[in-house]
Short mmCIF file of C-alpha atoms in Angstrom, two decimals:
data_model
loop_
_atom_site.label_atom_id
_atom_site.label_comp_id
_atom_site.label_asym_id
_atom_site.label_seq_id
_atom_site.Cartn_x
_atom_site.Cartn_y
_atom_site.Cartn_z
CA UNK A 1 -21.09 9.55 -25.96
CA UNK A 2 -22.19 6.23 -27.37
CA UNK A 3 -19.55 6.30 -29.94
CA UNK A 4 -15.98 8.09 -30.09
CA UNK A 5 -16.19 11.25 -32.10
CA UNK A 6 -12.76 10.27 -33.34
CA UNK A 7 -14.41 7.65 -35.70
CA UNK A 8 -15.68 10.40 -37.86
CA UNK A 9 -13.87 10.11 -41.08
CA UNK A 10 -10.97 12.40 -41.77
CA UNK A 11 -9.10 13.87 -44.66
CA UNK A 12 -5.36 12.62 -45.06
CA UNK A 13 -2.68 15.12 -45.14
CA UNK A 14 -1.91 14.32 -48.72
CA UNK A 15 -5.51 15.66 -49.77
CA UNK A 16 -5.03 19.05 -48.21
CA UNK A 17 -3.69 20.56 -51.34
CA UNK A 18 -3.88 24.21 -52.80
CA UNK A 19 -6.82 23.03 -54.75
CA UNK A 20 -8.56 21.47 -51.74
CA UNK A 21 -7.98 24.76 -49.96
CA UNK A 22 -9.57 26.70 -52.78
CA UNK A 23 -12.49 24.39 -52.55
CA UNK A 24 -13.00 24.63 -48.99
CA UNK A 25 -12.55 28.15 -48.89
CA UNK A 26 -15.41 28.32 -51.64
CA UNK A 27 -17.69 26.11 -49.73
CA UNK A 28 -17.17 27.83 -46.42
CA UNK A 29 -17.53 31.27 -47.87
CA UNK A 30 -20.82 30.20 -49.92
CA UNK A 31 -22.21 28.65 -46.64
CA UNK A 32 -21.57 32.03 -44.84
CA UNK A 33 -23.38 33.94 -47.53
CA UNK A 34 -26.30 31.25 -47.23
CA UNK A 35 -26.50 32.32 -43.54
CA UNK A 36 -26.56 35.95 -44.71
CA UNK A 37 -29.17 35.32 -47.36
CA UNK A 38 -31.35 33.72 -44.66
CA UNK A 39 -30.91 36.72 -42.31
CA UNK A 40 -31.82 38.82 -45.38
CA UNK A 41 -35.19 36.89 -45.44
CA UNK A 42 -35.81 37.05 -41.65
CA UNK A 43 -34.53 40.40 -41.26
CA UNK A 44 -37.16 42.16 -43.38
CA UNK A 45 -39.90 39.97 -42.22
CA UNK A 46 -39.14 41.00 -38.37
CA UNK A 47 -38.57 44.59 -39.39
CA UNK A 48 -41.91 44.98 -41.30
CA UNK A 49 -44.06 42.85 -38.83
CA UNK A 50 -42.63 44.09 -35.42
CA UNK A 51 -41.45 47.76 -36.47
CA UNK A 52 -38.25 49.33 -35.04
CA UNK A 53 -39.26 48.76 -31.33
CA UNK A 54 -40.14 45.15 -31.86
CA UNK A 55 -37.08 44.52 -33.70
CA UNK A 56 -35.11 46.08 -30.91
CA UNK A 57 -36.69 44.01 -28.47
CA UNK A 58 -35.72 40.71 -30.35
CA UNK A 59 -32.12 42.03 -30.60
CA UNK A 60 -32.21 42.71 -26.66
CA UNK A 61 -33.02 39.06 -25.87
CA UNK A 62 -30.85 37.31 -28.44
CA UNK A 63 -27.67 39.23 -28.76
CA UNK A 64 -26.66 39.49 -25.09
CA UNK A 65 -27.42 35.70 -24.64
CA UNK A 66 -25.55 34.87 -27.83
CA UNK A 67 -22.39 36.67 -26.62
CA UNK A 68 -22.86 34.86 -23.27
CA UNK A 69 -22.73 31.58 -25.10
CA UNK A 70 -19.57 32.63 -27.03
CA UNK A 71 -18.01 33.74 -23.70
CA UNK A 72 -18.64 30.29 -22.15
CA UNK A 73 -16.59 28.60 -24.96
CA UNK A 74 -13.06 29.61 -23.58
CA UNK A 75 -11.62 28.94 -27.00
CA UNK A 76 -12.23 25.19 -26.46
CA UNK A 77 -13.71 24.74 -30.14
CA UNK A 78 -10.92 26.50 -31.63
CA UNK A 79 -8.39 24.37 -29.56
CA UNK A 80 -10.39 21.18 -30.68
CA UNK A 81 -9.95 22.29 -34.32
CA UNK A 82 -6.28 22.76 -33.63
CA UNK A 83 -5.60 19.33 -31.98
CA UNK A 84 -8.26 17.46 -34.01
CA UNK A 85 -5.61 15.40 -36.06
CA UNK A 86 -3.35 14.70 -33.00
CA UNK A 87 -5.91 13.75 -30.29
CA UNK A 88 -8.86 11.50 -29.85
CA UNK A 89 -11.99 13.32 -30.85
CA UNK A 90 -14.01 11.79 -28.03
CA UNK A 91 -11.59 13.28 -25.35
CA UNK A 92 -11.43 16.76 -27.10
CA UNK A 93 -15.24 16.97 -27.12
CA UNK A 94 -15.78 15.64 -23.53
CA UNK A 95 -13.81 18.70 -22.40
CA UNK A 96 -16.50 21.06 -23.56
CA UNK A 97 -19.28 19.11 -21.43
CA UNK A 98 -17.21 19.33 -18.33
CA UNK A 99 -16.47 23.01 -18.91
CA UNK A 100 -20.02 23.52 -19.24
CA UNK A 101 -20.91 21.86 -16.04
CA UNK A 102 -18.20 23.63 -13.91
CA UNK A 103 -18.28 27.11 -15.52
CA UNK A 104 -21.39 27.62 -17.49
CA UNK A 105 -24.11 26.47 -14.96
CA UNK A 106 -22.82 28.83 -12.23
CA UNK A 107 -22.57 31.72 -14.57
CA UNK A 108 -26.13 31.34 -15.81
CA UNK A 109 -27.37 31.05 -12.10
CA UNK A 110 -25.39 34.27 -11.34
CA UNK A 111 -27.07 36.24 -14.15
CA UNK A 112 -30.62 34.84 -13.84
CA UNK A 113 -31.94 37.28 -11.01
CA UNK A 114 -30.66 40.56 -12.70
CA UNK A 115 -32.47 39.82 -16.11
CA UNK A 116 -35.61 41.95 -15.08
CA UNK A 117 -33.33 45.10 -14.38
CA UNK A 118 -31.55 44.81 -17.63
CA UNK A 119 -34.90 44.74 -19.68
CA UNK A 120 -36.66 47.51 -17.87
CA UNK A 121 -37.22 49.42 -21.21
CA UNK A 122 -38.64 46.33 -22.95
CA UNK A 123 -41.93 44.39 -23.01
CA UNK A 124 -42.40 41.93 -20.04
CA UNK A 125 -42.29 38.91 -22.33
CA UNK A 126 -38.69 39.45 -23.09
CA UNK A 127 -37.82 38.40 -19.59
CA UNK A 128 -38.91 35.02 -19.63
CA UNK A 129 -37.27 34.48 -23.15
CA UNK A 130 -34.23 36.00 -21.99
CA UNK A 131 -33.90 33.29 -19.24
CA UNK A 132 -34.89 30.54 -21.59
CA UNK A 133 -32.12 31.61 -23.93
CA UNK A 134 -29.68 31.75 -20.95
CA UNK A 135 -30.48 28.08 -20.29
CA UNK A 136 -30.07 27.26 -23.95
CA UNK A 137 -26.57 28.95 -24.10
CA UNK A 138 -25.28 25.85 -22.13
CA UNK A 139 -25.45 23.91 -25.18
CA UNK A 140 -23.50 26.24 -27.33
CA UNK A 141 -20.07 24.95 -26.33
CA UNK A 142 -20.70 21.34 -26.97
CA UNK A 143 -22.38 22.14 -30.26
CA UNK A 144 -19.54 24.43 -31.53
CA UNK A 145 -16.94 21.99 -30.29
CA UNK A 146 -18.68 19.30 -32.44
CA UNK A 147 -18.56 21.19 -35.62
CA UNK A 148 -15.15 22.51 -35.07
CA UNK A 149 -13.81 19.08 -34.67
CA UNK A 150 -15.40 18.20 -38.22
CA UNK A 151 -13.52 21.34 -39.56
CA UNK A 152 -10.41 20.38 -37.89
CA UNK A 153 -10.44 16.85 -39.52
CA UNK A 154 -11.18 18.29 -42.86
CA UNK A 155 -14.89 17.42 -43.06
CA UNK A 156 -15.63 20.77 -44.49
CA UNK A 157 -19.04 19.87 -45.90
CA UNK A 158 -20.46 18.37 -42.72
CA UNK A 159 -19.22 21.56 -40.74
CA UNK A 160 -21.07 23.77 -42.93
CA UNK A 161 -24.22 21.71 -43.04
CA UNK A 162 -24.59 21.58 -39.28
CA UNK A 163 -23.70 25.14 -38.77
CA UNK A 164 -26.25 26.35 -41.52
CA UNK A 165 -29.06 24.22 -39.91
CA UNK A 166 -30.37 26.66 -37.25
CA UNK A 167 -30.68 29.44 -39.56
CA UNK A 168 -32.57 27.35 -42.14
CA UNK A 169 -35.12 26.28 -39.52
CA UNK A 170 -35.29 29.77 -38.26
CA UNK A 171 -36.08 31.28 -41.77
CA UNK A 172 -38.61 28.57 -42.58
CA UNK A 173 -40.71 28.87 -39.32
CA UNK A 174 -40.66 32.73 -39.54
CA UNK A 175 -41.65 32.62 -43.27
CA UNK A 176 -44.60 30.38 -42.50
CA UNK A 177 -45.73 32.61 -39.50
CA UNK A 178 -45.40 35.78 -41.66
CA UNK A 179 -47.39 34.26 -44.59
CA UNK A 180 -50.25 33.28 -42.33
CA UNK A 181 -50.20 36.55 -40.64
CA UNK A 182 -49.51 35.21 -37.08
CA UNK A 183 -46.19 36.54 -36.39
CA UNK A 184 -45.56 38.69 -33.40
CA UNK A 185 -42.95 39.50 -30.69
CA UNK A 186 -43.62 36.22 -28.55
CA UNK A 187 -43.64 33.99 -31.51
CA UNK A 188 -40.60 35.58 -33.23
CA UNK A 189 -38.51 34.83 -30.03
CA UNK A 190 -40.05 31.36 -29.61
CA UNK A 191 -39.04 30.51 -33.17
CA UNK A 192 -35.57 31.64 -32.65
CA UNK A 193 -35.39 29.38 -29.47
CA UNK A 194 -36.77 26.28 -31.05
CA UNK A 195 -34.49 26.77 -34.15
CA UNK A 196 -31.44 27.07 -32.22
CA UNK A 197 -32.00 24.41 -29.53
CA UNK A 198 -33.40 21.88 -32.03
CA UNK A 199 -30.30 22.41 -34.48
CA UNK A 200 -27.82 22.04 -31.56
CA UNK A 201 -29.52 18.90 -30.05
CA UNK A 202 -29.83 17.28 -33.61
CA UNK A 203 -26.02 18.07 -34.32
CA UNK A 204 -24.90 16.32 -31.13
CA UNK A 205 -27.12 13.53 -31.52
CA UNK A 206 -26.17 12.81 -35.05
CA UNK A 207 -22.50 12.99 -34.56
CA UNK A 208 -23.07 11.00 -31.08
CA UNK A 209 -21.27 13.60 -29.11
CA UNK A 210 -23.58 13.36 -25.96
CA UNK A 211 -21.93 13.50 -22.51
CA UNK A 212 -20.28 10.06 -21.48
CA UNK A 213 -16.99 8.52 -20.78
CA UNK A 214 -13.93 9.77 -22.21
CA UNK A 215 -12.73 12.89 -20.40
CA UNK A 216 -8.99 13.08 -19.92
CA UNK A 217 -7.36 15.89 -17.69
CA UNK A 218 -4.14 16.26 -19.89
CA UNK A 219 -6.20 16.70 -23.02
CA UNK A 220 -8.37 19.10 -21.29
CA UNK A 221 -5.30 21.19 -19.97
CA UNK A 222 -4.06 21.38 -23.50
CA UNK A 223 -7.18 22.67 -24.79
CA UNK A 224 -7.36 25.25 -21.98
CA UNK A 225 -3.80 26.30 -22.52
CA UNK A 226 -4.50 26.81 -26.40
CA UNK A 227 -7.98 27.96 -25.96
CA UNK A 228 -7.32 30.54 -23.08
CA UNK A 229 -4.93 32.61 -25.67
CA UNK A 230 -7.44 32.27 -28.37
CA UNK A 231 -10.46 33.03 -26.20
CA UNK A 232 -9.20 36.60 -25.41
CA UNK A 233 -9.06 37.35 -29.18
CA UNK A 234 -12.45 35.62 -29.92
CA UNK A 235 -14.44 37.53 -26.93
CA UNK A 236 -12.51 40.79 -28.17
CA UNK A 237 -13.82 40.18 -31.67
CA UNK A 238 -17.33 39.86 -30.21
CA UNK A 239 -16.83 42.81 -28.41
CA UNK A 240 -15.83 44.68 -31.46
CA UNK A 241 -18.69 43.19 -33.69
CA UNK A 242 -21.46 43.13 -31.33
CA UNK A 243 -20.80 44.59 -27.82
CA UNK A 244 -21.96 47.95 -29.01
CA UNK A 245 -25.46 46.57 -29.26
CA UNK A 246 -25.39 44.94 -25.86
CA UNK A 247 -24.18 48.20 -24.18
CA UNK A 248 -26.90 50.06 -25.99
CA UNK A 249 -29.76 47.85 -24.57
CA UNK A 250 -29.70 49.82 -21.34
CA UNK A 251 -28.99 53.17 -22.78
CA UNK A 252 -31.14 53.73 -26.02
CA UNK A 253 -34.95 53.17 -26.74
CA UNK A 254 -36.04 50.18 -28.45
CA UNK A 255 -36.55 51.94 -31.60
CA UNK A 256 -32.95 53.17 -31.95
CA UNK A 257 -31.52 49.78 -31.18
CA UNK A 258 -33.86 48.40 -33.91
CA UNK A 259 -32.31 50.80 -36.44
CA UNK A 260 -28.80 50.15 -35.36
CA UNK A 261 -29.30 46.32 -35.50
CA UNK A 262 -30.61 46.46 -39.00
CA UNK A 263 -27.57 48.68 -40.05
CA UNK A 264 -25.14 46.30 -38.28
CA UNK A 265 -26.74 43.25 -39.86
CA UNK A 266 -26.49 44.63 -43.45
CA UNK A 267 -22.89 45.91 -42.88
CA UNK A 268 -21.98 42.19 -42.03
CA UNK A 269 -22.86 41.23 -45.50
CA UNK A 270 -19.19 40.82 -46.35
CA UNK A 271 -18.49 38.93 -43.01
CA UNK A 272 -18.99 35.54 -44.69
CA UNK A 273 -15.98 36.29 -47.05
CA UNK A 274 -13.42 36.77 -44.21
CA UNK A 275 -14.95 34.18 -41.98
CA UNK A 276 -15.09 31.56 -44.60
CA UNK A 277 -11.42 32.14 -45.81
CA UNK A 278 -10.15 32.16 -42.26
CA UNK A 279 -12.08 28.86 -41.07
CA UNK A 280 -10.92 26.91 -44.15
CA UNK A 281 -7.36 28.31 -43.96
CA UNK A 282 -6.42 27.03 -40.53
CA UNK A 283 -6.60 23.27 -41.25
CA UNK A 284 -4.82 23.52 -44.25
CA UNK A 285 -1.81 25.48 -42.59
CA UNK A 286 -1.87 23.04 -39.58
CA UNK A 287 -1.36 20.26 -41.99
CA UNK A 288 1.44 21.87 -43.72
CA UNK A 289 3.06 22.93 -40.36
CA UNK A 290 6.68 23.99 -40.78
CA UNK A 291 6.42 24.98 -44.40
CA UNK A 292 6.77 28.89 -43.63
CA UNK A 293 7.20 29.76 -47.35
CA UNK A 294 3.99 27.73 -48.26
CA UNK A 295 2.17 29.31 -45.32
CA UNK A 296 2.93 32.87 -46.67
CA UNK A 297 1.93 31.93 -50.11
CA UNK A 298 -1.47 30.60 -48.99
CA UNK A 299 -2.06 33.58 -46.60
CA UNK A 300 -1.24 36.14 -49.42
CA UNK A 301 -3.63 34.37 -51.69
CA UNK A 302 -6.41 34.25 -49.09
CA UNK A 303 -5.86 37.99 -48.31
CA UNK A 304 -6.12 39.15 -51.91
CA UNK A 305 -9.28 37.22 -52.35
CA UNK A 306 -10.68 38.42 -49.12
CA UNK A 307 -9.84 42.23 -49.94
CA UNK A 308 -11.12 42.26 -53.41
CA UNK A 309 -14.38 40.56 -52.65
CA UNK A 310 -15.09 42.15 -49.35
CA UNK A 311 -14.40 45.74 -50.73
CA UNK A 312 -16.24 45.22 -53.98
CA UNK A 313 -19.32 43.96 -51.98
CA UNK A 314 -19.04 46.83 -49.67
CA UNK A 315 -18.87 49.48 -52.29
CA UNK A 316 -22.03 47.92 -54.00
CA UNK A 317 -23.85 48.14 -50.77
CA UNK A 318 -22.97 51.58 -49.96
CA UNK A 319 -23.97 52.66 -53.37
CA UNK A 320 -27.46 51.02 -53.23
CA UNK A 321 -28.32 51.46 -49.56
CA UNK A 322 -29.87 54.71 -49.63
CA UNK A 323 -32.88 53.54 -51.59
CA UNK A 324 -32.55 49.81 -51.34
CA UNK A 325 -32.61 49.45 -47.33
CA UNK A 326 -35.76 51.60 -46.93
CA UNK A 327 -37.39 49.57 -49.81
CA UNK A 328 -36.58 46.14 -48.15
CA UNK A 329 -36.95 46.86 -44.46
CA UNK A 330 -39.74 49.65 -44.71
CA UNK A 331 -39.54 53.43 -44.64
CA UNK A 332 -39.23 53.63 -40.83
CA UNK A 333 -35.74 52.13 -41.12
CA UNK A 334 -34.37 54.89 -43.41
CA UNK A 335 -32.47 56.06 -40.16
CA UNK A 336 -30.29 53.05 -40.53
CA UNK A 337 -28.58 54.25 -43.78
CA UNK A 338 -26.07 56.57 -42.14
CA UNK A 339 -24.73 54.19 -39.46
CA UNK A 340 -24.50 51.37 -42.23
CA UNK A 341 -22.31 53.52 -44.38
CA UNK A 342 -19.95 54.23 -41.38
CA UNK A 343 -19.88 50.69 -40.55
CA UNK A 344 -18.90 49.24 -43.79
CA UNK A 345 -15.23 50.13 -44.04
CA UNK A 346 -14.62 48.66 -40.54
CA UNK A 347 -16.26 45.58 -41.69
CA UNK A 348 -13.91 45.24 -44.56
CA UNK A 349 -10.96 45.63 -42.09
CA UNK A 350 -12.52 43.01 -39.90
CA UNK A 351 -12.67 40.63 -42.67
CA UNK A 352 -8.98 40.95 -43.49
CA UNK A 353 -7.98 40.69 -39.80
CA UNK A 354 -9.82 37.43 -39.33
CA UNK A 355 -7.63 35.79 -42.16
CA UNK A 356 -4.51 37.36 -40.57
CA UNK A 357 -5.55 35.93 -37.23
CA UNK A 358 -6.14 32.54 -38.71
CA UNK A 359 -2.55 32.59 -39.75
CA UNK A 360 -1.20 33.54 -36.45
CA UNK A 361 -3.37 30.60 -34.71
CA UNK A 362 -2.02 28.22 -37.24
CA UNK A 363 1.43 29.10 -36.27
CA UNK A 364 0.62 28.65 -32.53
CA UNK A 365 0.58 32.33 -31.87
CA UNK A 366 -3.05 32.93 -30.98
CA UNK A 367 -1.88 35.43 -28.33
CA UNK A 368 -0.72 37.81 -30.89
CA UNK A 369 -4.11 37.79 -32.57
CA UNK A 370 -5.77 38.15 -29.13
CA UNK A 371 -3.91 41.08 -28.32
CA UNK A 372 -5.03 42.80 -31.55
CA UNK A 373 -8.67 42.16 -30.81
CA UNK A 374 -8.35 43.06 -27.21
CA UNK A 375 -7.05 46.64 -28.21
CA UNK A 376 -10.12 47.10 -30.40
CA UNK A 377 -12.45 45.65 -27.73
CA UNK A 378 -11.02 47.99 -25.12
CA UNK A 379 -11.68 50.90 -27.39
CA UNK A 380 -15.32 49.93 -28.27
CA UNK A 381 -16.00 49.31 -24.36
CA UNK A 382 -14.50 52.67 -23.35
CA UNK A 383 -15.92 54.94 -26.25
CA UNK A 384 -19.24 53.47 -27.30
CA UNK A 385 -21.30 54.91 -24.49
CA UNK A 386 -20.01 58.49 -24.65
CA UNK A 387 -20.16 58.34 -28.39
CA UNK A 388 -23.97 57.17 -28.20
CA UNK A 389 -24.56 60.07 -25.73
CA UNK A 390 -23.10 62.70 -27.87
CA UNK A 391 -23.79 61.50 -31.50
CA UNK A 392 -26.40 58.77 -31.17
CA UNK A 393 -26.19 55.52 -33.22
CA UNK A 394 -23.98 57.14 -35.59
CA UNK A 395 -21.38 57.53 -32.86
CA UNK A 396 -21.60 53.94 -32.15
CA UNK A 397 -21.15 53.04 -35.54
CA UNK A 398 -18.06 55.26 -35.73
CA UNK A 399 -16.26 53.83 -32.69
CA UNK A 400 -17.20 50.19 -33.90
CA UNK A 401 -15.59 50.80 -37.32
CA UNK A 402 -12.43 52.42 -36.09
CA UNK A 403 -11.96 49.60 -33.64
CA UNK A 404 -12.05 47.08 -36.56
CA UNK A 405 -9.37 49.15 -38.30
CA UNK A 406 -7.18 49.12 -35.12
CA UNK A 407 -7.45 45.34 -34.90
CA UNK A 408 -6.46 44.87 -38.50
CA UNK A 409 -3.52 47.15 -38.00
CA UNK A 410 -2.25 45.20 -35.04
CA UNK A 411 -2.36 41.60 -36.30
CA UNK A 412 -1.02 42.73 -39.67
CA UNK A 413 2.20 44.09 -38.11
CA UNK A 414 2.30 41.23 -35.76
CA UNK A 415 2.24 38.73 -38.71
CA UNK A 416 4.90 40.50 -40.47
CA UNK A 417 7.25 40.56 -37.28
CA UNK A 418 6.58 36.94 -36.96
CA UNK A 419 7.40 36.10 -40.71
CA UNK A 420 10.60 38.05 -40.33
CA UNK A 421 11.55 36.10 -37.22
CA UNK A 422 10.86 32.77 -39.05
#
């Protein structure tokens, strides 16, 4: 890195007021809805152009490699946000490059030869793109660590601008190809690859977080100690939210996967609410460390907002989905309505659970949050495949929704116990 990341301007603790929390919560939530809004543009474009099988092929490439990128984080971005105000930014971000070198490269090399056997049901073009996305996944950790550092020092606007960038570029390029009648499976995958890699490289370049000097073993150990506890929960959350689709890649036909992906995408319409509240809550709780009563007040307010907004949105979606979803995505996607209705209650539970998890992480209890997500992940991993064989994609939707409810029940109880102990 040519300049220390720690030189990025940070907000002073005095600025981290309740009013600032509400503003940051609103900005991050709106940013999350912007991501979904862009997906609401690209989703119907892909569905109407590629059909159910083509949409399933896109998911078969992007979702597994996306989850691999998250796996290779090992909680380092969350640890960076946690330590952002007490450790040098350059040292924190350099840890992500070192981890990518010693862990990410060998993992990608290990997966490389098995790609063709994973995609036997899908068009040959998906093999080359899967491998390209594999290589690109090595940039996910440095990129995410960079933007989480910005979040940790209170630069909420910059954090949201950089995390939105890839979705904006993807939506613009897909729209241009669609309007010029040139969009096909190959170009859809190429656009996603260019948008992701371009946005990640630009973010790293603008913030001057290229690899260079500054790595410190002591800081790296701190990040691994905290991140390892968070990582289990983060990966379990990904398993609950997305791993059903990964498991289905080798089990169902592309058309069935295409239907399920559309249902899961629409169900996640409430996701920006819980995620936005959770992402903005943690740095404010960290600044006010030790003020347990204030922590509880902030958390209760965040949970009320999340429940009202998330459940209200989910009800509106459920009432309009039977006629709106086929109209937007095309009549061939009417089979996505039932799994969508099953997934919506679980998504509301996941939104609430994410907020409670942020509270536990801010209290230096990330292991508690991780145990809750791990329970839900185990349930997903065990029951999704049998449920698909017995009940099709509706069975997968039920298992996913039940796993998210289990996650909420555990972290809610863990937070209550922690509050009583305090």
